Coordinates of C-alpha atoms in Angstrom, one line a residue:
Chain A
X1 CA 33.2 -162.1 -15.6
X2 CA 35.1 -159.0 -16.7
X3 CA 36.7 -158.9 -20.0
X4 CA 40.4 -158.4 -20.5
X5 CA 39.7 -155.5 -22.9
X6 CA 36.3 -153.8 -23.5
X7 CA 36.1 -151.0 -26.1
X8 CA 32.9 -149.1 -26.8
X9 CA 32.3 -146.6 -29.6
X10 CA 36.0 -145.6 -29.7
X11 CA 36.6 -142.6 -32.0
X12 CA 40.1 -141.3 -32.8
X13 CA 41.1 -138.6 -35.3
X14 CA 44.5 -137.3 -36.2
X15 CA 45.3 -133.8 -37.5
X16 CA 46.2 -133.5 -41.1
X17 CA 46.7 -130.7 -43.6
X18 CA 43.2 -131.3 -44.9
X19 CA 41.8 -131.1 -41.4
X20 CA 41.0 -133.8 -38.8
X21 CA 41.4 -137.3 -40.3
X22 CA 39.2 -139.9 -38.5
X23 CA 40.9 -143.3 -38.3
X24 CA 38.6 -145.0 -35.8
X25 CA 34.8 -144.7 -36.3
X26 CA 33.2 -145.9 -33.1
X27 CA 34.9 -149.2 -32.6
X28 CA 33.4 -151.8 -30.3
X29 CA 35.6 -154.8 -29.3
X30 CA 35.7 -157.3 -26.5
X31 CA 38.9 -159.3 -25.7
X32 CA 38.2 -162.2 -23.4
X33 CA 40.7 -163.7 -20.9
X34 CA 42.6 -166.8 -22.0
X35 CA 42.5 -166.0 -25.7
X36 CA 44.8 -164.8 -28.4
X37 CA 42.9 -162.2 -30.4
X38 CA 44.2 -161.2 -33.8
X39 CA 43.5 -157.8 -35.3
X40 CA 43.7 -158.1 -39.0
X41 CA 43.0 -155.9 -42.0
X42 CA 44.6 -153.8 -44.7
X43 CA 47.1 -151.1 -44.0
X44 CA 45.6 -147.9 -42.7
X45 CA 42.5 -149.6 -41.4
X46 CA 43.3 -148.5 -37.8
X47 CA 44.7 -151.7 -36.3
X48 CA 47.8 -150.2 -34.8
X49 CA 45.9 -147.1 -33.6
X50 CA 43.5 -149.3 -31.8
X51 CA 46.3 -151.3 -30.3
X52 CA 48.0 -148.1 -29.1
X53 CA 44.8 -146.9 -27.5
X54 CA 44.2 -150.3 -25.8
X55 CA 47.8 -150.2 -24.6
X56 CA 47.3 -146.8 -23.0
X57 CA 50.0 -145.0 -25.0
X58 CA 47.6 -143.1 -27.3
X59 CA 44.6 -141.0 -26.2
X60 CA 41.3 -141.2 -28.0
X61 CA 38.6 -138.6 -28.8
X62 CA 35.5 -140.3 -27.4
X63 CA 34.2 -143.7 -26.3
X64 CA 35.3 -146.0 -23.5
X65 CA 38.3 -148.3 -23.1
X66 CA 38.6 -150.7 -20.2
X67 CA 41.6 -152.9 -19.6
X68 CA 41.0 -155.5 -16.8
X69 CA 38.1 -153.4 -15.7
X70 CA 40.1 -150.1 -15.4
X71 CA 39.1 -147.1 -17.4
X72 CA 42.3 -146.1 -19.1
X73 CA 41.1 -142.6 -20.1
X74 CA 40.4 -141.7 -16.5
X75 CA 43.9 -142.5 -15.3
X76 CA 46.5 -139.7 -14.8
X77 CA 49.5 -139.9 -17.0
X78 CA 51.7 -141.3 -14.2
X79 CA 49.0 -143.9 -13.2
X80 CA 48.7 -145.0 -16.8
X81 CA 52.5 -145.5 -17.0
X82 CA 52.4 -147.5 -13.8
X83 CA 49.4 -149.5 -15.1
X84 CA 51.3 -150.3 -18.3
X85 CA 54.4 -151.3 -16.4
X86 CA 52.5 -153.7 -14.2
X87 CA 49.9 -155.1 -16.5
X88 CA 51.1 -155.0 -20.1
X89 CA 53.7 -156.8 -22.1
X90 CA 54.8 -155.5 -25.5
X91 CA 56.2 -157.2 -28.5
X92 CA 57.2 -154.8 -31.3
X93 CA 57.6 -155.4 -35.0
X94 CA 61.3 -154.3 -34.9
X95 CA 61.8 -155.9 -31.5
X96 CA 63.4 -152.7 -30.1
X97 CA 65.9 -154.4 -28.0
X98 CA 68.5 -152.2 -26.3
X99 CA 71.7 -152.9 -28.3
X100 CA 74.0 -152.5 -25.4
X101 CA 72.2 -155.0 -23.2
X102 CA 72.6 -158.8 -23.3
X103 CA 69.6 -161.0 -24.2
X104 CA 69.0 -161.7 -20.5
X105 CA 69.2 -158.0 -19.6
X106 CA 66.9 -157.0 -22.4
X107 CA 64.4 -159.6 -21.3
X108 CA 64.7 -158.2 -17.8
X109 CA 64.0 -154.5 -18.7
X110 CA 60.3 -154.5 -17.3
X111 CA 61.6 -155.8 -14.0
X112 CA 64.3 -153.1 -14.0
X113 CA 61.6 -150.5 -14.7
X114 CA 59.8 -151.9 -11.7
X115 CA 62.8 -151.1 -9.5
X116 CA 64.8 -154.4 -9.5
X117 CA 68.5 -154.0 -10.2
X118 CA 69.7 -155.1 -13.6
X119 CA 71.8 -158.1 -12.4
X120 CA 69.0 -159.5 -10.2
X121 CA 66.4 -158.9 -12.9
X122 CA 68.5 -160.7 -15.5
X123 CA 68.8 -163.7 -13.3
X124 CA 65.0 -163.7 -12.8
X125 CA 64.5 -163.6 -16.6
X126 CA 66.7 -166.7 -17.2
X127 CA 64.1 -169.4 -16.6
X128 CA 61.8 -167.8 -19.2
X129 CA 64.7 -167.4 -21.7
X130 CA 65.5 -171.1 -21.2
X131 CA 61.9 -172.0 -21.7
X132 CA 62.1 -170.1 -25.0
X133 CA 65.2 -171.9 -26.0
X134 CA 67.5 -168.9 -25.4
X135 CA 69.4 -170.1 -22.4
X136 CA 72.7 -170.5 -24.2
X137 CA 72.3 -167.1 -25.9
X138 CA 71.5 -165.2 -22.7
X139 CA 74.8 -163.4 -22.6
X140 CA 74.8 -162.4 -26.2
X141 CA 74.1 -158.9 -27.5
X142 CA 71.2 -158.4 -29.9
X143 CA 73.6 -157.9 -32.8
X144 CA 74.9 -161.4 -32.2
X145 CA 71.4 -162.9 -32.5
X146 CA 69.3 -163.9 -35.5
X147 CA 66.0 -162.2 -36.1
X148 CA 64.1 -165.2 -34.7
X149 CA 66.3 -165.2 -31.6
X150 CA 65.8 -161.5 -31.1
X151 CA 62.0 -162.0 -31.3
X152 CA 62.3 -164.7 -28.6
X153 CA 64.1 -162.3 -26.4
X154 CA 61.3 -159.8 -27.1
X155 CA 58.7 -162.4 -26.2
X156 CA 60.6 -163.0 -22.9
X157 CA 60.7 -159.3 -22.3
X158 CA 56.9 -159.1 -22.8
X159 CA 56.2 -161.9 -20.4
X160 CA 58.9 -161.7 -17.7
X161 CA 56.8 -159.5 -15.3
X162 CA 53.7 -161.7 -15.7
X163 CA 51.5 -159.1 -17.4
X164 CA 47.7 -159.6 -17.8
X165 CA 47.6 -158.3 -21.3
X166 CA 50.2 -158.9 -24.0
X167 CA 50.1 -156.7 -27.1
X168 CA 52.0 -157.6 -30.2
X169 CA 52.5 -155.5 -33.3
X170 CA 53.3 -157.5 -36.4
X171 CA 55.4 -159.9 -34.4
X172 CA 56.3 -162.0 -37.5
X173 CA 56.8 -159.2 -40.0
X174 CA 60.6 -159.4 -39.8
X175 CA 60.8 -163.1 -39.9
X176 CA 60.6 -165.7 -42.7
X177 CA 57.7 -168.2 -42.8
X178 CA 59.4 -170.8 -40.7
X179 CA 60.7 -168.3 -38.2
X180 CA 57.3 -166.7 -38.0
X181 CA 55.5 -169.9 -37.2
X182 CA 58.2 -170.8 -34.6
X183 CA 57.9 -167.5 -33.0
X184 CA 54.1 -167.8 -32.9
X185 CA 54.3 -171.3 -31.4
X186 CA 56.5 -170.0 -28.7
X187 CA 54.4 -166.9 -28.2
X188 CA 51.2 -168.9 -28.0
X189 CA 52.7 -171.5 -25.6
X190 CA 54.1 -168.9 -23.4
X191 CA 51.5 -166.2 -23.4
X192 CA 48.1 -167.8 -23.6
X193 CA 46.8 -168.6 -20.1
X194 CA 43.4 -168.4 -18.4
X195 CA 44.3 -165.2 -16.6
X196 CA 45.9 -163.5 -19.5
X197 CA 44.9 -162.1 -22.9
X198 CA 47.0 -161.6 -26.0
X199 CA 46.2 -159.2 -28.8
X200 CA 48.2 -159.6 -32.0
X201 CA 48.1 -157.0 -34.8
X202 CA 49.2 -158.7 -38.0
X203 CA 49.0 -158.7 -41.8
X204 CA 50.5 -162.2 -41.9
X205 CA 47.7 -164.6 -42.8
X206 CA 50.0 -167.5 -42.3
X207 CA 49.7 -167.1 -38.6
X208 CA 46.0 -166.8 -38.4
X209 CA 45.8 -170.4 -37.3
X210 CA 47.2 -169.4 -33.9
X211 CA 44.3 -167.1 -33.1
X212 CA 41.3 -168.0 -30.9
X213 CA 39.5 -165.0 -32.4
X214 CA 40.1 -162.9 -35.5
X215 CA 38.8 -159.4 -35.6
X216 CA 38.8 -158.0 -39.1
X217 CA 39.0 -154.2 -39.4
X218 CA 38.2 -152.0 -42.5
X219 CA 38.3 -148.3 -42.7
X220 CA 38.4 -147.7 -39.0
X221 CA 35.5 -150.1 -38.2
X222 CA 35.2 -153.7 -37.1
X223 CA 34.1 -155.5 -40.2
X224 CA 33.8 -159.0 -38.8
X225 CA 34.6 -161.1 -35.7
X226 CA 35.5 -164.7 -36.3
X227 CA 35.5 -166.9 -33.1
X228 CA 37.4 -170.1 -33.2
X229 CA 37.6 -172.9 -30.7
X230 CA 39.5 -171.5 -27.8
X231 CA 42.7 -173.2 -26.9
X232 CA 43.6 -172.3 -23.4
X233 CA 47.0 -173.3 -22.2
X234 CA 47.0 -173.5 -18.4
Chain B
X1 CA 67.4 -147.6 -14.8
X2 CA 70.7 -145.9 -14.1
X3 CA 72.7 -149.0 -15.1
X4 CA 70.7 -149.3 -18.3
X5 CA 71.4 -145.7 -19.1
X6 CA 75.1 -146.2 -18.5
X7 CA 75.1 -149.4 -20.6
X8 CA 73.4 -147.5 -23.4
X9 CA 76.1 -144.7 -23.1
X10 CA 79.1 -147.1 -23.0
X11 CA 77.5 -149.3 -25.6
X12 CA 78.1 -146.7 -28.3
X13 CA 81.8 -146.1 -27.8
X14 CA 82.2 -143.9 -30.9
X15 CA 79.7 -141.3 -29.6
X16 CA 80.8 -141.7 -25.9
X17 CA 84.4 -141.0 -26.8
X18 CA 83.3 -138.2 -29.0
X19 CA 81.5 -136.7 -26.1
X20 CA 84.3 -137.2 -23.6
X21 CA 87.0 -135.8 -25.9
X22 CA 84.8 -132.9 -26.9
X23 CA 84.4 -132.0 -23.3
X24 CA 88.0 -132.7 -22.5
X25 CA 89.2 -130.5 -25.4
X26 CA 86.9 -127.7 -24.3
X27 CA 88.0 -128.1 -20.7
X28 CA 91.7 -128.1 -21.6
X29 CA 91.4 -125.1 -23.9
X30 CA 89.4 -123.0 -21.4
X31 CA 91.5 -124.0 -18.3
X32 CA 94.8 -123.6 -20.1
X33 CA 94.0 -120.2 -21.6
X34 CA 92.3 -118.9 -18.4
X35 CA 95.3 -120.1 -16.3
X36 CA 97.8 -118.5 -18.7
X37 CA 95.7 -115.3 -18.7
X38 CA 95.6 -115.1 -14.9
X39 CA 99.3 -116.0 -14.7
X40 CA 100.3 -113.3 -17.2
X41 CA 98.0 -110.7 -15.7
X42 CA 99.4 -111.7 -12.3
X43 CA 102.9 -110.9 -13.5
X44 CA 102.0 -107.3 -14.0
X45 CA 102.0 -107.0 -10.2
X46 CA 105.0 -109.2 -9.5
X47 CA 107.1 -106.4 -8.2
X48 CA 104.3 -105.2 -5.9
X49 CA 103.7 -108.7 -4.5
X50 CA 107.4 -109.3 -3.9
X51 CA 107.6 -106.3 -1.5
X52 CA 106.2 -108.3 1.4
X53 CA 107.2 -105.8 4.1
X54 CA 105.1 -102.9 2.9
X55 CA 101.3 -102.6 2.9
X56 CA 101.1 -99.1 1.3
X57 CA 102.5 -97.6 -1.9
X58 CA 102.9 -93.9 -2.4
X59 CA 103.5 -92.4 -5.8
X60 CA 103.0 -89.4 -8.1
X61 CA 99.3 -88.7 -8.7
X62 CA 99.8 -89.3 -12.4
X63 CA 100.9 -92.9 -12.1
X64 CA 98.4 -95.3 -13.6
X65 CA 100.1 -98.6 -13.1
X66 CA 103.3 -100.0 -11.6
X67 CA 105.4 -100.2 -14.8
X68 CA 105.5 -96.5 -15.5
X69 CA 106.3 -94.1 -12.7
X70 CA 106.8 -90.4 -12.4
X71 CA 110.0 -89.7 -10.3
X72 CA 109.5 -87.9 -7.0
X73 CA 111.9 -85.9 -4.8
X74 CA 113.3 -87.3 -1.6
X75 CA 111.4 -84.7 0.3
X76 CA 108.2 -86.6 -0.5
X77 CA 109.6 -89.5 1.5
X78 CA 110.0 -87.4 4.6
X79 CA 106.5 -86.0 4.2
X80 CA 105.0 -89.5 4.1
X81 CA 107.0 -90.4 7.2
X82 CA 105.4 -87.5 9.0
X83 CA 101.9 -88.7 8.5
X84 CA 100.2 -90.1 11.5
X85 CA 99.8 -93.8 11.4
X86 CA 102.8 -94.5 9.2
X87 CA 105.2 -96.9 11.0
X88 CA 107.9 -96.6 8.4
X89 CA 108.3 -95.3 4.8
X90 CA 111.2 -96.2 2.5
X91 CA 112.4 -95.3 -0.9
X92 CA 111.8 -97.7 -3.8
X93 CA 113.3 -97.2 -7.3
X94 CA 112.0 -99.1 -10.3
X95 CA 113.7 -98.6 -13.6
X96 CA 114.4 -100.3 -16.9
X97 CA 118.0 -100.6 -18.0
X98 CA 120.4 -102.7 -20.0
X99 CA 122.8 -105.3 -18.8
X100 CA 125.8 -106.7 -20.7
X101 CA 127.5 -109.9 -19.6
X102 CA 131.3 -110.4 -20.2
X103 CA 130.2 -112.7 -23.1
X104 CA 128.5 -109.8 -24.8
X105 CA 125.0 -110.9 -24.1
X106 CA 122.8 -107.7 -23.9
X107 CA 119.5 -107.9 -22.1
X108 CA 117.0 -105.3 -21.0
X109 CA 116.6 -105.5 -17.2
X110 CA 114.2 -104.4 -14.5
X111 CA 116.3 -102.6 -11.9
X112 CA 114.9 -102.4 -8.4
X113 CA 116.5 -100.1 -5.9
X114 CA 115.7 -100.7 -2.2
X115 CA 116.5 -98.8 1.0
X116 CA 120.2 -98.9 1.8
X117 CA 119.7 -99.6 5.5
X118 CA 116.8 -102.0 5.6
X119 CA 117.0 -103.5 2.1
X120 CA 113.2 -103.8 2.3
X121 CA 111.8 -104.9 -1.0
X122 CA 114.2 -107.7 -1.9
X123 CA 112.4 -111.0 -2.3
X124 CA 112.8 -113.1 0.9
X125 CA 113.9 -116.3 -0.8
X126 CA 117.6 -116.6 -1.7
X127 CA 118.8 -119.3 -4.1
X128 CA 122.5 -118.3 -3.4
X129 CA 123.9 -115.7 -1.1
X130 CA 122.0 -113.6 1.4
X131 CA 120.6 -110.2 2.0
X132 CA 123.6 -108.8 3.7
X133 CA 125.7 -109.5 0.6
X134 CA 123.9 -106.6 -1.0
X135 CA 125.6 -104.2 1.4
X136 CA 129.0 -104.7 -0.3
X137 CA 130.1 -102.1 -2.8
X138 CA 128.7 -102.6 -6.4
X139 CA 126.8 -105.7 -5.1
X140 CA 123.6 -106.7 -6.8
X141 CA 121.2 -109.6 -6.5
X142 CA 119.7 -111.1 -9.7
X143 CA 116.8 -113.4 -10.1
X144 CA 117.5 -117.0 -11.0
X145 CA 115.8 -116.8 -14.3
X146 CA 117.8 -113.6 -15.2
X147 CA 121.0 -115.4 -14.3
X148 CA 120.2 -118.3 -16.6
X149 CA 119.5 -115.8 -19.5
X150 CA 122.8 -114.0 -19.0
X151 CA 124.8 -117.2 -18.5
X152 CA 122.7 -119.9 -20.2
X153 CA 125.1 -122.8 -19.8
X154 CA 126.7 -121.8 -16.5
X155 CA 125.9 -123.3 -13.1
X156 CA 124.4 -120.9 -10.6
X157 CA 127.2 -119.2 -8.8
X158 CA 128.2 -115.8 -7.3
X159 CA 130.9 -113.3 -8.1
X160 CA 130.2 -112.9 -11.8
X161 CA 130.5 -109.3 -13.1
X162 CA 128.2 -107.5 -15.5
X163 CA 127.8 -104.0 -16.8
X164 CA 124.6 -102.2 -16.1
X165 CA 124.3 -99.0 -18.2
X166 CA 128.1 -99.2 -18.6
X167 CA 128.9 -99.5 -14.9
X168 CA 130.4 -102.7 -13.6
X169 CA 128.7 -104.5 -10.8
X170 CA 129.0 -108.0 -9.2
X171 CA 126.4 -110.7 -8.6
X172 CA 126.4 -111.1 -4.8
X173 CA 123.2 -113.1 -4.5
X174 CA 120.6 -114.9 -6.6
X175 CA 117.0 -114.6 -5.5
X176 CA 113.8 -116.3 -6.4
X177 CA 111.8 -113.4 -7.6
X178 CA 108.4 -113.5 -9.1
X179 CA 108.5 -113.4 -12.9
X180 CA 108.0 -109.9 -14.3
X181 CA 105.5 -109.2 -17.0
X182 CA 108.2 -108.9 -19.7
X183 CA 110.3 -111.8 -18.4
X184 CA 113.4 -109.5 -18.2
X185 CA 116.1 -110.3 -15.7
X186 CA 115.3 -108.5 -12.4
X187 CA 118.2 -106.9 -10.6
X188 CA 118.1 -105.7 -7.0
X189 CA 120.5 -103.2 -5.6
X190 CA 120.8 -100.7 -2.8
X191 CA 118.9 -97.5 -3.5
X192 CA 122.0 -95.4 -3.7
X193 CA 123.7 -97.9 -6.1
X194 CA 120.5 -98.2 -8.2
X195 CA 120.3 -94.5 -8.6
X196 CA 123.8 -94.5 -10.1
X197 CA 123.1 -97.5 -12.3
X198 CA 120.0 -96.0 -13.6
X199 CA 121.9 -92.8 -14.3
X200 CA 119.2 -90.8 -12.5
X201 CA 119.8 -87.6 -10.7
X202 CA 119.9 -87.9 -7.0
X203 CA 116.7 -87.8 -5.0
X204 CA 114.6 -89.2 -7.8
X205 CA 112.5 -92.0 -6.3
X206 CA 109.8 -94.0 -8.1
X207 CA 107.8 -95.0 -5.1
X208 CA 107.6 -94.7 -1.4
X209 CA 106.8 -98.0 0.2
X210 CA 105.4 -97.8 3.7
X211 CA 103.7 -99.7 6.5
X212 CA 100.9 -98.7 8.7
X213 CA 101.6 -98.6 12.4
X214 CA 100.1 -101.2 14.6
X215 CA 96.4 -100.5 15.3
X216 CA 96.1 -98.4 12.1
X217 CA 94.2 -99.5 9.0
X218 CA 96.4 -99.3 5.9
X219 CA 93.6 -98.0 3.7
X220 CA 92.8 -95.2 6.2
X221 CA 96.5 -94.3 6.5
X222 CA 96.9 -94.3 2.7
X223 CA 93.9 -92.0 2.4
X224 CA 95.5 -89.7 5.1
X225 CA 98.8 -89.7 3.2
X226 CA 97.1 -88.7 0.0
X227 CA 95.2 -85.9 1.8
X228 CA 98.2 -84.5 3.5
X229 CA 100.8 -84.9 0.8
X230 CA 98.9 -84.5 -2.4
X231 CA 100.5 -87.7 -3.6
X232 CA 98.7 -90.8 -4.7
X233 CA 98.7 -93.4 -1.9
X234 CA 97.1 -96.8 -1.8
X235 CA 97.3 -100.2 -0.2
X236 CA 99.4 -102.9 -1.8
X237 CA 96.3 -104.7 -2.8
X238 CA 94.8 -101.5 -4.2
X239 CA 98.0 -100.7 -6.2
X240 CA 97.9 -104.3 -7.6
X241 CA 94.2 -103.9 -8.5
X242 CA 95.0 -100.6 -10.2
X243 CA 97.7 -102.1 -12.3
X244 CA 95.7 -105.1 -13.3
X245 CA 92.8 -103.0 -14.3
X246 CA 95.1 -100.8 -16.4
X247 CA 96.3 -103.8 -18.3
X248 CA 92.8 -105.2 -18.7
X249 CA 91.5 -101.9 -20.0
X250 CA 94.5 -100.8 -22.2
X251 CA 95.9 -103.9 -23.7
X252 CA 94.6 -106.6 -26.0
X253 CA 95.4 -109.3 -23.5
X254 CA 91.9 -109.9 -22.2
X255 CA 90.4 -109.8 -25.7
X256 CA 92.9 -112.3 -27.1
X257 CA 92.6 -114.7 -24.2
X258 CA 88.8 -114.1 -24.0
X259 CA 88.4 -115.0 -27.7
X260 CA 90.2 -118.3 -27.2
X261 CA 88.3 -119.1 -24.0
X262 CA 85.1 -118.3 -25.7
X263 CA 86.0 -120.4 -28.7
X264 CA 86.8 -123.3 -26.4
X265 CA 83.3 -122.9 -24.9
X266 CA 81.5 -122.5 -28.2
X267 CA 83.4 -125.3 -30.1
X268 CA 83.0 -127.5 -27.0
X269 CA 79.3 -126.8 -26.8
X270 CA 78.8 -127.3 -30.5
X271 CA 80.7 -130.6 -30.6
X272 CA 79.2 -132.0 -27.4
X273 CA 75.8 -130.6 -28.1
X274 CA 75.7 -132.2 -31.6
X275 CA 77.2 -135.5 -30.5
X276 CA 74.9 -135.9 -27.5
X277 CA 71.9 -134.8 -29.6
X278 CA 72.7 -137.5 -32.2
X279 CA 73.3 -140.1 -29.5
X280 CA 69.8 -139.4 -28.0
X281 CA 68.1 -139.1 -31.4
X282 CA 69.6 -142.4 -32.5
X283 CA 68.2 -144.0 -29.3
X284 CA 64.8 -142.4 -29.6
X285 CA 63.2 -145.7 -30.5
X286 CA 64.8 -147.4 -27.5
X287 CA 63.6 -144.6 -25.3
X288 CA 60.1 -144.9 -26.9
X289 CA 60.1 -148.6 -26.2
X290 CA 61.1 -148.0 -22.6
X291 CA 58.3 -145.4 -22.3
X292 CA 55.8 -147.9 -23.8
X293 CA 57.0 -150.6 -21.4
X294 CA 56.2 -148.3 -18.5
X295 CA 59.3 -146.2 -17.8
X296 CA 58.0 -142.7 -16.8
X297 CA 59.3 -139.4 -18.1
X298 CA 61.0 -138.6 -14.8
X299 CA 63.0 -141.9 -15.0
X300 CA 63.8 -141.1 -18.7
X301 CA 65.0 -137.6 -17.7
X302 CA 67.2 -139.1 -15.0
X303 CA 68.6 -141.5 -17.5
X304 CA 69.5 -138.8 -20.0
X305 CA 70.9 -136.5 -17.4
X306 CA 73.0 -139.4 -15.9
X307 CA 74.4 -140.1 -19.4
X308 CA 75.2 -136.4 -19.9
X309 CA 76.7 -136.1 -16.4
X310 CA 78.9 -139.1 -16.7
X311 CA 80.2 -137.9 -20.1
X312 CA 80.8 -134.5 -18.6
X313 CA 82.6 -135.7 -15.4
X314 CA 84.8 -138.0 -17.5
X315 CA 85.6 -135.4 -20.1
X316 CA 86.2 -132.7 -17.5
X317 CA 88.5 -134.9 -15.4
X318 CA 90.5 -135.8 -18.5
X319 CA 90.7 -132.1 -19.7
X320 CA 91.5 -130.6 -16.3
X321 CA 94.1 -133.3 -15.8
X322 CA 95.8 -132.4 -19.0
X323 CA 95.6 -128.7 -18.1
X324 CA 97.1 -129.5 -14.7
X325 CA 99.8 -131.5 -16.3
X326 CA 100.6 -128.6 -18.6
X327 CA 100.9 -126.2 -15.7
X328 CA 103.0 -128.7 -13.7
X329 CA 105.5 -129.7 -16.4
X330 CA 105.8 -126.8 -18.8
X331 CA 106.8 -124.0 -16.3
X332 CA 109.4 -126.4 -14.9
X333 CA 110.9 -127.0 -18.4
X334 CA 111.0 -123.4 -19.2
X335 CA 112.0 -121.0 -16.5
X336 CA 110.5 -118.0 -18.4
X337 CA 107.1 -119.6 -17.6
X338 CA 107.8 -120.0 -13.9
X339 CA 105.0 -119.2 -11.6
X340 CA 102.3 -120.1 -14.0
X341 CA 99.8 -122.2 -12.2
X342 CA 96.2 -123.5 -12.6
X343 CA 94.3 -121.7 -9.9
X344 CA 91.4 -123.6 -8.2
X345 CA 89.2 -120.8 -9.2
X346 CA 89.9 -121.5 -12.9
X347 CA 89.2 -125.2 -12.4
X348 CA 85.9 -124.4 -10.7
X349 CA 85.0 -121.8 -13.3
X350 CA 85.7 -124.3 -16.1
X351 CA 83.7 -126.9 -14.3
X352 CA 80.8 -124.4 -14.3
X353 CA 81.4 -123.8 -18.0
X354 CA 81.3 -127.5 -18.7
X355 CA 78.1 -127.8 -16.7
X356 CA 76.7 -125.1 -18.9
X357 CA 77.9 -126.9 -22.1
X358 CA 76.3 -130.1 -20.9
X359 CA 73.1 -128.3 -19.9
X360 CA 72.9 -126.8 -23.4
X361 CA 73.6 -130.2 -24.9
X362 CA 71.1 -132.0 -22.7
X363 CA 68.3 -129.4 -23.1
X364 CA 67.4 -130.1 -26.7
X365 CA 68.1 -133.8 -26.3
X366 CA 65.9 -134.2 -23.2
X367 CA 63.1 -132.3 -24.9
X368 CA 63.2 -134.8 -27.8
X369 CA 63.1 -137.7 -25.5
X370 CA 60.3 -136.3 -23.2
X371 CA 58.0 -135.5 -26.1
X372 CA 58.7 -138.7 -28.0
X373 CA 55.4 -140.6 -28.5
X374 CA 55.8 -144.1 -27.2
X375 CA 53.5 -145.1 -30.1
X376 CA 56.7 -144.6 -32.2
X377 CA 57.5 -148.2 -31.4
X378 CA 54.4 -149.4 -33.3
X379 CA 55.5 -147.7 -36.5
X380 CA 57.8 -150.3 -38.1

């Protein structure tokens, strides 16, 4: 069985005034289907860089990265964009909702990017918004929503196009403890399926309970992998 | 993604209105000034354009433009008539003078003397009276604007008397003449009367106006006149061009208007460029998120250009509408400004300038969006 994500010996450096700064030192990581994998570790350990590489929005120096069996590095730029559009869902720390669009329209953006008109796409996003408890707020603009509500819209946006891989960057960083747990409960319930994998980058140890697997990173390397009992939601 | 782009644009009303009004202001300034410039430059050839019957003008070789002429003798008229290809040639006097109304109003006037027999050279449109009225002794025609300057509160009528260079004449007709450059009253009289009014010696004519015979090209006939008589001869269009070029080269008009038009362009470009750049920069994270989600650079480019295009079209429409309103209402409210219009060429030229402004504004913004790293969305 293929893995959702398979990284082998991934090396990544950034230019700095002092010369090339290596942030990933040959990272190996497997992300199986049907699990929520959390990448944890101190600031600067390379979590977000690895997430960006897995997402196909950042190139790497050497190694191999496969997502759903596809070699991301071998894709052309346009093919990589199309691959992301079809197969990846994103949840950002600051939500990054478009301020001029309603909650339903924001949730529908991946469908619009795929060529569906905004009105139709917003209607398609409604069942998911309702499932996330946002049905009554669907017509509101982001500024009219609380942080937790905005994060739910972001979750809906990440899942509306049925992606195979959901990547989340510090999804609870802007939420209080209760809001963070609520968001993770919704994210886990909505995103974890047998044919989908979810990667969460987080500092927030309060949400580690939601992970099926915790990958600890230190100084650009995988320090430990902690497998927990998988909890697959069909 | 077009709808999303427009929602982003309209969703920031402050910047959207800033863009629209920046473009509208630039459009208004450029169109209004360019229209005024063309209108004022056009006035330098009003008395050439109003002579519809002629297609050639013959004058002393030293003449550089229509306002200043070197008088010629009547014999030159006969020499022009003798050139092959000339259907007819007539005298034409153009002189400055002063007119005094019975109320004591003193005005400088432009006095035009036309051939006694044919009266060729009088504008065809009469507001009151008719062409034949000029055949009466001491009869003159005055342009409508001149009448209103001499008798500001009086209704348009005929029979009023004025003194031109201390000689009394009677208003026998009111014509709709093109506005002269200096907006002086324009008075038309028979050539013989005009000579007396201008206190010129007999047989001193300003121009010979002529028409090429059927089957002859006016430019070729004009060249033949020049060769055979030693006078300067040109087509009406050529004389108009010569006059316009003289004003363009020897007055500050083009520089003054040019500076204002350039300022309109520069200020417009600066305001619009800065506002649009800020709009895009403030939305960089949103564009980055869209790129991460899977919106390609081409689609992003289309979004930015659509936003710029909509702002440009809206601003241009508003600005050109205001300019059109200016040229529609202001000349009607002030007769001295009659004839000033907004030529379609100006509207088209300003549209091109606005396109250039928006291209400049878009260029830097588009570049920022296209190079934005979608990984920006992962940096809190």
